[in-house]
mmCIF file of C-alpha atoms in Angstrom:
data_model
loop_
_atom_site.group_PDB
_atom_site.id
_atom_site.type_symbol
_atom_site.label_atom_id
_atom_site.label_comp_id
_atom_site.label_asym_id
_atom_site.label_seq_id
_atom_site.Cartn_x
_atom_site.Cartn_y
_atom_site.Cartn_z
ATOM 1 C CA UNK G 160 131.510 11.041 -46.147
ATOM 2 C CA UNK G 161 128.698 8.597 -46.827
ATOM 3 C CA UNK G 162 125.306 10.081 -47.624
ATOM 4 C CA UNK G 163 123.481 6.781 -47.124
ATOM 5 C CA UNK G 164 123.048 7.087 -43.363
ATOM 6 C CA UNK G 165 119.637 8.621 -42.612
ATOM 7 C CA UNK G 166 119.676 11.545 -40.202
ATOM 8 C CA UNK G 167 117.240 10.642 -37.422
ATOM 9 C CA UNK G 168 118.974 11.638 -34.181
ATOM 10 C CA UNK G 169 120.033 15.247 -33.636
ATOM 11 C CA UNK G 170 122.325 16.548 -30.922
ATOM 12 C CA UNK G 171 121.566 20.151 -29.980
ATOM 13 C CA UNK G 172 124.570 21.875 -28.426
ATOM 14 C CA UNK G 173 123.417 25.086 -26.776
ATOM 15 C CA UNK G 174 119.734 25.570 -25.945
ATOM 16 C CA UNK G 175 119.262 29.314 -25.998
ATOM 17 C CA UNK G 176 116.625 30.948 -28.197
ATOM 18 C CA UNK G 177 117.945 29.459 -31.446
ATOM 19 C CA UNK G 178 118.855 26.039 -30.056
ATOM 20 C CA UNK G 179 115.457 25.658 -28.387
ATOM 21 C CA UNK G 180 113.643 26.654 -31.562
ATOM 22 C CA UNK G 181 115.681 24.154 -33.604
ATOM 23 C CA UNK G 182 114.825 21.464 -31.045
ATOM 24 C CA UNK G 183 111.101 22.190 -31.381
ATOM 25 C CA UNK G 184 111.309 21.990 -35.183
ATOM 26 C CA UNK G 185 113.287 18.739 -35.200
ATOM 27 C CA UNK G 186 110.820 17.150 -32.791
ATOM 28 C CA UNK G 187 107.893 18.292 -34.946
ATOM 29 C CA UNK G 188 109.530 16.540 -37.883
ATOM 30 C CA UNK G 189 109.561 13.245 -35.992
ATOM 31 C CA UNK G 190 113.274 13.268 -35.147
ATOM 32 C CA UNK G 191 114.946 12.250 -31.903
ATOM 33 C CA UNK G 192 116.651 15.135 -30.121
ATOM 34 C CA UNK G 193 119.264 15.080 -27.387
ATOM 35 C CA UNK G 194 120.101 18.547 -26.098
ATOM 36 C CA UNK G 195 122.931 19.741 -23.909
ATOM 37 C CA UNK G 196 123.687 23.050 -22.235
ATOM 38 C CA UNK G 197 125.621 23.739 -19.007
ATOM 39 C CA UNK G 198 123.547 26.797 -18.067
ATOM 40 C CA UNK G 199 121.440 26.618 -14.880
ATOM 41 C CA UNK G 200 117.798 25.634 -15.508
ATOM 42 C CA UNK G 201 118.561 25.045 -19.203
ATOM 43 C CA UNK G 202 116.453 21.888 -19.372
ATOM 44 C CA UNK G 203 113.387 23.505 -17.802
ATOM 45 C CA UNK G 204 113.596 26.515 -20.120
ATOM 46 C CA UNK G 205 114.030 24.275 -23.147
ATOM 47 C CA UNK G 206 111.022 22.120 -22.339
ATOM 48 C CA UNK G 207 108.913 25.209 -21.642
ATOM 49 C CA UNK G 208 109.875 26.664 -25.023
ATOM 50 C CA UNK G 209 109.021 23.458 -26.877
ATOM 51 C CA UNK G 210 105.669 23.241 -25.116
ATOM 52 C CA UNK G 211 104.839 26.850 -26.075
ATOM 53 C CA UNK G 212 105.882 26.266 -29.682
ATOM 54 C CA UNK G 213 103.980 23.001 -30.102
ATOM 55 C CA UNK G 214 100.516 24.479 -30.913
ATOM 56 C CA UNK G 215 101.997 26.517 -33.788
ATOM 57 C CA UNK G 216 103.909 23.502 -35.064
ATOM 58 C CA UNK G 217 100.749 21.410 -34.825
ATOM 59 C CA UNK G 218 98.919 24.040 -36.861
ATOM 60 C CA UNK G 219 101.590 23.878 -39.553
ATOM 61 C CA UNK G 220 101.428 20.085 -39.579
ATOM 62 C CA UNK G 221 103.347 17.528 -37.540
ATOM 63 C CA UNK G 222 105.272 14.747 -39.255
ATOM 64 C CA UNK G 223 104.724 11.068 -38.484
ATOM 65 C CA UNK G 224 106.284 10.225 -35.151
ATOM 66 C CA UNK G 225 106.420 13.806 -33.929
ATOM 67 C CA UNK G 226 106.444 13.902 -30.145
ATOM 68 C CA UNK G 227 107.777 16.073 -27.353
ATOM 69 C CA UNK G 228 108.653 12.843 -25.558
ATOM 70 C CA UNK G 229 111.521 12.351 -28.028
ATOM 71 C CA UNK G 230 113.406 15.189 -26.365
ATOM 72 C CA UNK G 231 116.196 14.135 -24.015
ATOM 73 C CA UNK G 232 118.484 16.430 -22.062
ATOM 74 C CA UNK G 233 121.882 15.988 -20.487
ATOM 75 C CA UNK G 234 124.601 18.302 -19.232
ATOM 76 C CA UNK G 235 127.209 15.793 -20.390
ATOM 77 C CA UNK G 236 128.462 16.692 -23.877
ATOM 78 C CA UNK G 237 129.792 13.226 -24.667
ATOM 79 C CA UNK G 238 126.493 11.631 -23.682
ATOM 80 C CA UNK G 239 124.550 14.061 -25.887
ATOM 81 C CA UNK G 240 126.706 13.195 -28.878
ATOM 82 C CA UNK G 241 126.354 9.437 -28.522
ATOM 83 C CA UNK G 242 124.759 7.967 -31.676
ATOM 84 C CA UNK G 243 124.023 11.425 -33.091
ATOM 85 C CA UNK G 244 123.591 11.618 -36.868
ATOM 86 C CA UNK G 245 123.990 15.399 -36.970
ATOM 87 C CA UNK G 246 125.016 18.081 -34.476
ATOM 88 C CA UNK G 247 123.335 21.500 -34.534
ATOM 89 C CA UNK G 248 125.700 23.806 -32.668
ATOM 90 C CA UNK G 249 124.349 27.038 -31.171
ATOM 91 C CA UNK G 250 127.138 28.278 -28.950
ATOM 92 C CA UNK G 251 128.136 31.889 -28.258
ATOM 93 C CA UNK G 252 129.375 33.960 -31.213
ATOM 94 C CA UNK G 253 132.997 33.964 -30.083
ATOM 95 C CA UNK G 254 135.605 32.427 -32.345
ATOM 96 C CA UNK G 255 137.785 31.217 -29.464
ATOM 97 C CA UNK G 256 134.811 29.465 -27.885
ATOM 98 C CA UNK G 257 133.728 27.925 -31.194
ATOM 99 C CA UNK G 258 137.171 26.600 -32.053
ATOM 100 C CA UNK G 259 137.607 25.000 -28.634
ATOM 101 C CA UNK G 260 134.139 23.444 -28.833
ATOM 102 C CA UNK G 261 134.773 22.105 -32.342
ATOM 103 C CA UNK G 262 137.954 20.493 -31.090
ATOM 104 C CA UNK G 263 135.876 18.624 -28.496
ATOM 105 C CA UNK G 264 133.181 17.688 -31.002
ATOM 106 C CA UNK G 265 135.794 16.500 -33.489
ATOM 107 C CA UNK G 266 137.333 14.175 -30.923
ATOM 108 C CA UNK G 267 134.045 12.763 -29.647
ATOM 109 C CA UNK G 268 132.158 12.181 -32.914
ATOM 110 C CA UNK G 269 132.636 9.579 -35.653
ATOM 111 C CA UNK G 270 134.099 11.215 -38.801
ATOM 112 C CA UNK G 271 130.887 10.909 -40.841
ATOM 113 C CA UNK G 272 128.716 12.978 -38.452
ATOM 114 C CA UNK G 273 128.013 16.499 -39.722
ATOM 115 C CA UNK G 274 128.662 19.394 -37.359
ATOM 116 C CA UNK G 275 126.412 22.279 -38.419
ATOM 117 C CA UNK G 276 126.767 25.700 -36.862
ATOM 118 C CA UNK G 277 123.921 28.175 -36.418
ATOM 119 C CA UNK G 278 126.484 30.995 -36.406
ATOM 120 C CA UNK G 279 125.004 34.174 -37.837
ATOM 121 C CA UNK G 280 128.252 35.887 -38.723
ATOM 122 C CA UNK G 281 131.413 33.878 -38.094
ATOM 123 C CA UNK G 282 132.907 32.069 -41.071
ATOM 124 C CA UNK G 283 133.251 28.311 -41.121
ATOM 125 C CA UNK G 284 136.826 28.617 -42.387
ATOM 126 C CA UNK G 285 137.721 30.120 -38.999
ATOM 127 C CA UNK G 286 135.465 27.887 -36.897
ATOM 128 C CA UNK G 287 136.658 24.612 -38.443
ATOM 129 C CA UNK G 288 140.273 25.353 -37.523
ATOM 130 C CA UNK G 289 139.323 23.862 -34.181
ATOM 131 C CA UNK G 290 138.365 20.545 -35.800
ATOM 132 C CA UNK G 291 141.865 19.400 -36.723
ATOM 133 C CA UNK G 292 140.999 15.789 -37.611
ATOM 134 C CA UNK G 293 137.853 16.193 -39.717
ATOM 135 C CA UNK G 294 137.193 19.806 -40.720
ATOM 136 C CA UNK G 295 135.550 18.542 -43.901
ATOM 137 C CA UNK G 296 132.351 17.616 -41.986
ATOM 138 C CA UNK G 297 131.839 21.120 -40.582
ATOM 139 C CA UNK G 298 129.339 23.482 -42.231
ATOM 140 C CA UNK G 299 127.232 26.542 -41.483
ATOM 141 C CA UNK G 300 123.506 25.778 -41.219
ATOM 142 C CA UNK G 301 122.291 29.248 -40.292
ATOM 143 C CA UNK G 302 118.571 29.647 -39.510
ATOM 144 C CA UNK G 303 116.380 32.683 -39.011
ATOM 145 C CA UNK G 304 114.701 33.430 -35.722
ATOM 146 C CA UNK G 305 112.526 31.633 -34.846
ATOM 147 C CA UNK G 306 113.713 28.569 -36.839
ATOM 148 C CA UNK G 307 110.641 26.528 -35.952
ATOM 149 C CA UNK G 308 108.515 29.038 -37.895
ATOM 150 C CA UNK G 309 110.758 30.748 -40.453
ATOM 151 C CA UNK G 310 111.794 28.065 -42.955
ATOM 152 C CA UNK G 311 115.091 29.494 -44.196
ATOM 153 C CA UNK G 312 118.514 27.932 -43.706
ATOM 154 C CA UNK G 313 121.693 29.344 -45.193
ATOM 155 C CA UNK G 314 124.280 26.682 -46.070
ATOM 156 C CA UNK G 315 127.899 27.859 -46.173
ATOM 157 C CA UNK G 316 130.991 25.704 -46.376
ATOM 158 C CA UNK G 317 134.427 26.666 -45.122
ATOM 159 C CA UNK G 318 137.744 26.309 -46.915
ATOM 160 C CA UNK G 319 137.996 22.667 -45.834
ATOM 161 C CA UNK G 320 134.316 21.670 -45.973
ATOM 162 C CA UNK G 321 133.701 18.822 -48.409
ATOM 163 C CA UNK G 322 131.173 18.999 -51.204
ATOM 164 C CA UNK G 323 129.623 15.834 -49.803
ATOM 165 C CA UNK G 324 128.976 17.578 -46.477
ATOM 166 C CA UNK G 325 127.327 20.543 -48.172
ATOM 167 C CA UNK G 326 125.185 18.291 -50.339
ATOM 168 C CA UNK G 327 124.102 16.171 -47.386
ATOM 169 C CA UNK G 328 123.316 19.257 -45.291
ATOM 170 C CA UNK G 329 121.158 20.671 -48.072
ATOM 171 C CA UNK G 330 119.340 17.349 -48.401
ATOM 172 C CA UNK G 331 118.713 17.157 -44.654
ATOM 173 C CA UNK G 332 117.389 20.669 -44.115
ATOM 174 C CA UNK G 333 115.274 20.415 -47.264
ATOM 175 C CA UNK G 334 113.827 17.130 -46.021
ATOM 176 C CA UNK G 335 112.447 18.849 -42.901
ATOM 177 C CA UNK G 336 110.772 21.613 -44.905
ATOM 178 C CA UNK G 337 113.467 24.289 -44.824
ATOM 179 C CA UNK G 338 114.130 26.500 -47.826
ATOM 180 C CA UNK G 339 117.867 26.234 -48.222
ATOM 181 C CA UNK G 340 120.111 28.724 -49.957
ATOM 182 C CA UNK G 341 123.667 27.736 -50.716
ATOM 183 C CA UNK G 342 126.151 30.551 -50.305
ATOM 184 C CA UNK G 343 129.068 29.967 -52.650
ATOM 185 C CA UNK G 344 131.494 32.454 -51.089
ATOM 186 C CA UNK G 345 132.024 33.167 -47.404
ATOM 187 C CA UNK G 346 131.012 36.653 -46.297
ATOM 188 C CA UNK G 347 130.769 38.032 -42.751
ATOM 189 C CA UNK G 348 127.097 37.848 -41.821
ATOM 190 C CA UNK G 349 126.382 35.460 -44.721
ATOM 191 C CA UNK G 350 123.661 36.866 -47.029
ATOM 192 C CA UNK G 351 120.264 37.410 -45.408
ATOM 193 C CA UNK G 352 121.741 39.208 -42.403
ATOM 194 C CA UNK G 353 123.758 41.419 -44.738
ATOM 195 C CA UNK G 354 120.535 42.352 -46.523
ATOM 196 C CA UNK G 355 118.961 43.193 -43.173
ATOM 197 C CA UNK G 356 122.032 45.194 -42.175
ATOM 198 C CA UNK G 357 121.899 47.250 -45.380
ATOM 199 C CA UNK G 358 118.264 48.105 -44.723
ATOM 200 C CA UNK G 359 118.852 48.819 -41.022
ATOM 201 C CA UNK G 360 121.645 51.218 -41.923
ATOM 202 C CA UNK G 361 119.306 53.349 -44.027
ATOM 203 C CA UNK G 362 116.505 53.124 -41.447
ATOM 204 C CA UNK G 363 118.816 54.404 -38.706
ATOM 205 C CA UNK G 364 120.176 57.110 -40.998
ATOM 206 C CA UNK G 365 116.699 58.427 -41.835
ATOM 207 C CA UNK G 366 115.758 58.501 -38.147
ATOM 208 C CA UNK G 367 119.051 60.172 -37.217
ATOM 209 C CA UNK G 368 118.522 62.859 -39.848
ATOM 210 C CA UNK G 369 115.009 63.560 -38.576
ATOM 211 C CA UNK G 370 113.500 62.540 -41.914
ATOM 212 C CA UNK G 371 110.987 60.219 -40.258
ATOM 213 C CA UNK G 372 110.015 58.865 -36.849
ATOM 214 C CA UNK G 373 110.734 55.326 -35.670
ATOM 215 C CA UNK G 374 107.037 54.431 -35.785
ATOM 216 C CA UNK G 375 106.568 55.815 -39.279
ATOM 217 C CA UNK G 376 109.631 54.136 -40.743
ATOM 218 C CA UNK G 377 108.415 50.810 -39.304
ATOM 219 C CA UNK G 378 105.001 51.457 -40.862
ATOM 220 C CA UNK G 379 106.587 52.345 -44.201
ATOM 221 C CA UNK G 380 108.483 49.061 -44.240
ATOM 222 C CA UNK G 381 105.904 46.648 -42.879
ATOM 223 C CA UNK G 382 102.950 48.023 -44.863
ATOM 224 C CA UNK G 383 104.911 48.778 -48.018
ATOM 225 C CA UNK G 384 107.797 46.726 -49.394
ATOM 226 C CA UNK G 385 107.657 44.362 -46.425
ATOM 227 C CA UNK G 386 104.284 43.039 -47.573
ATOM 228 C CA UNK G 387 105.714 42.283 -51.005
ATOM 229 C CA UNK G 388 108.893 40.723 -49.590
ATOM 230 C CA UNK G 389 106.723 38.268 -47.678
ATOM 231 C CA UNK G 390 105.614 36.913 -51.050
ATOM 232 C CA UNK G 391 108.502 37.320 -53.499
ATOM 233 C CA UNK G 392 112.129 38.380 -53.471
ATOM 234 C CA UNK G 393 113.556 41.669 -54.673
ATOM 235 C CA UNK G 394 114.601 40.559 -58.169
ATOM 236 C CA UNK G 395 111.299 38.846 -58.903
ATOM 237 C CA UNK G 396 109.462 41.948 -57.699
ATOM 238 C CA UNK G 397 111.635 44.010 -60.048
ATOM 239 C CA UNK G 398 110.421 41.730 -62.840
ATOM 240 C CA UNK G 399 106.797 42.514 -61.952
ATOM 241 C CA UNK G 400 107.641 46.187 -61.536
ATOM 242 C CA UNK G 401 108.584 46.331 -65.207
ATOM 243 C CA UNK G 402 105.036 45.537 -66.268
ATOM 244 C CA UNK G 403 104.609 43.565 -69.527
ATOM 245 C CA UNK G 404 108.241 44.286 -70.365
ATOM 246 C CA UNK G 405 109.450 42.570 -67.190
ATOM 247 C CA UNK G 406 112.838 43.092 -65.624
ATOM 248 C CA UNK G 407 114.379 44.185 -68.906
ATOM 249 C CA UNK G 408 112.038 47.189 -69.058
ATOM 250 C CA UNK G 409 112.402 47.870 -65.341
ATOM 251 C CA UNK G 410 116.190 48.099 -65.568
ATOM 252 C CA UNK G 411 116.035 50.278 -68.659
ATOM 253 C CA UNK G 412 113.441 52.621 -67.159
ATOM 254 C CA UNK G 413 114.521 52.860 -63.526
ATOM 255 C CA UNK G 414 118.238 52.080 -63.345
ATOM 256 C CA UNK G 415 119.079 55.793 -63.550
ATOM 257 C CA UNK G 416 116.937 56.984 -60.625
ATOM 258 C CA UNK G 417 117.766 53.887 -58.595
ATOM 259 C CA UNK G 418 121.526 54.269 -58.905
ATOM 260 C CA UNK G 419 121.185 57.985 -58.144
ATOM 261 C CA UNK G 420 119.555 57.045 -54.808
ATOM 262 C CA UNK G 421 122.441 54.677 -54.065
ATOM 263 C CA UNK G 422 124.837 57.625 -54.119
ATOM 264 C CA UNK G 423 122.982 59.432 -51.329
ATOM 265 C CA UNK G 424 122.250 56.482 -49.015
ATOM 266 C CA UNK G 425 123.412 57.181 -45.486
ATOM 267 C CA UNK G 426 126.179 55.737 -43.319
ATOM 268 C CA UNK G 427 125.091 56.577 -39.777
ATOM 269 C CA UNK G 428 127.170 56.174 -36.654
ATOM 270 C CA UNK G 429 125.364 54.546 -33.750
ATOM 271 C CA UNK G 430 126.176 57.337 -31.332
ATOM 272 C CA UNK G 431 124.616 57.372 -27.853
ATOM 273 C CA UNK G 432 122.293 60.116 -29.112
ATOM 274 C CA UNK G 433 121.076 58.033 -32.063
ATOM 275 C CA UNK G 434 120.665 54.962 -29.886
ATOM 276 C CA UNK G 435 118.540 56.981 -27.457
ATOM 277 C CA UNK G 436 116.421 58.285 -30.335
ATOM 278 C CA UNK G 437 115.859 54.697 -31.559
ATOM 279 C CA UNK G 438 115.077 53.385 -28.073
ATOM 280 C CA UNK G 439 112.696 56.222 -27.214
ATOM 281 C CA UNK G 440 110.974 55.958 -30.589
ATOM 282 C CA UNK G 441 110.574 52.213 -30.253
ATOM 283 C CA UNK G 442 109.015 52.414 -26.798
ATOM 284 C CA UNK G 443 106.628 55.096 -28.019
ATOM 285 C CA UNK G 444 105.654 52.817 -30.904
ATOM 286 C CA UNK G 445 105.273 49.711 -28.737
ATOM 287 C CA UNK G 446 103.283 51.501 -26.049
ATOM 288 C CA UNK G 447 102.036 49.123 -23.383
ATOM 289 C CA UNK G 448 102.573 46.016 -25.502
ATOM 290 C CA UNK G 449 105.048 43.585 -23.931
ATOM 291 C CA UNK G 450 107.716 41.670 -25.820
ATOM 292 C CA UNK G 451 105.648 38.519 -25.269
ATOM 293 C CA UNK G 452 102.524 40.070 -26.803
ATOM 294 C CA UNK G 453 104.524 41.436 -29.739
ATOM 295 C CA UNK G 454 106.048 37.998 -30.317
ATOM 296 C CA UNK G 455 102.576 36.447 -30.266
ATOM 297 C CA UNK G 456 101.344 39.018 -32.782
ATOM 298 C CA UNK G 457 104.337 38.372 -35.034
ATOM 299 C CA UNK G 458 103.951 34.599 -34.860
ATOM 300 C CA UNK G 459 100.205 34.631 -35.552
ATOM 301 C CA UNK G 460 100.591 36.734 -38.699
ATOM 302 C CA UNK G 461 103.648 34.730 -39.727
ATOM 303 C CA UNK G 462 101.720 31.465 -39.412
ATOM 304 C CA UNK G 463 98.958 32.880 -41.598
ATOM 305 C CA UNK G 464 101.443 33.980 -44.229
ATOM 306 C CA UNK G 465 103.177 30.600 -44.260
ATOM 307 C CA UNK G 466 99.816 28.855 -44.668
ATOM 308 C CA UNK G 467 98.857 31.188 -47.537
ATOM 309 C CA UNK G 468 102.162 30.613 -49.294
ATOM 310 C CA UNK G 469 101.743 26.851 -48.990
ATOM 311 C CA UNK G 470 98.243 27.100 -50.461
ATOM 312 C CA UNK G 471 99.491 29.259 -53.339
ATOM 313 C CA UNK G 472 102.348 26.872 -54.096
ATOM 314 C CA UNK G 473 100.016 23.873 -54.033
ATOM 315 C CA UNK G 474 97.590 25.612 -56.391
ATOM 316 C CA UNK G 475 100.431 26.579 -58.734
ATOM 317 C CA UNK G 476 101.738 23.003 -58.770
ATOM 318 C CA UNK G 477 98.299 21.630 -59.628
ATOM 319 C CA UNK G 478 97.898 24.205 -62.387
ATOM 320 C CA UNK G 479 101.222 23.281 -63.966
ATOM 321 C CA UNK G 480 100.422 19.569 -63.702
ATOM 322 C CA UNK G 481 97.080 20.092 -65.454
ATOM 323 C CA UNK G 482 98.600 21.928 -68.403
#
């Protein structure tokens, strides 16, 4: 696969929440986007989403050539794929559906066009079985919701994905401002979702055991470790937690208590009773706030955090350059 062809035209296959958010991001980066989705009113919903997202994207900074007018829509898959440089696939999380779709994409696209899946849990080794002719150009490019704001993309190859495809995917997502992490071994749920699942398991266990309420466990996370995780990752925070001795001291001092906690972490079962406890607790916590107002609150704080992190990184870069 040649890496010389610039990626300027993106085909979005599937325009649900993730596909629409990807479309908004690509447009903000000055790319041409052709979207396709057979669902009724898909085009109207997509354009409404992009319009709502545009002020936030403008605040973060639009690239040269960014325009909502570069969004085209068609219900015809072949038409959407015409002259595409990359396909961002966002279909349902069903392996039979994915494999059939990848068979169609494989037949319709030139062999050097990357097919990237937003799949949050399926492995590319299984998905690419549908692309019999050119499975080497298929790769996972998994974002986090909403992709137009959260700049993380997990890159995972399948058994038949070429190194050139992975390298080109990393280069592309990095070029539009995404923080890419390459996952070297396929795992169900990839990495970031597995981390979330591990935390959710303990949250649900603590609620199920009556240790803490839903509202209080959310407070404990968002105003405690969650604040730190918005700045640095777990291992780097461990380094700071060791004081002047760094991570070496932290591991020496706290590995005993920490591993003792591991042994008593819970493994809850999502029984109807636990689900009701979570649902009731959530609605008590949310009160009269609607999903739309909660999303707006999340996005406003998220935008502020992203801006702060950019400022900190710029300052750090200037400091290093001056030394």
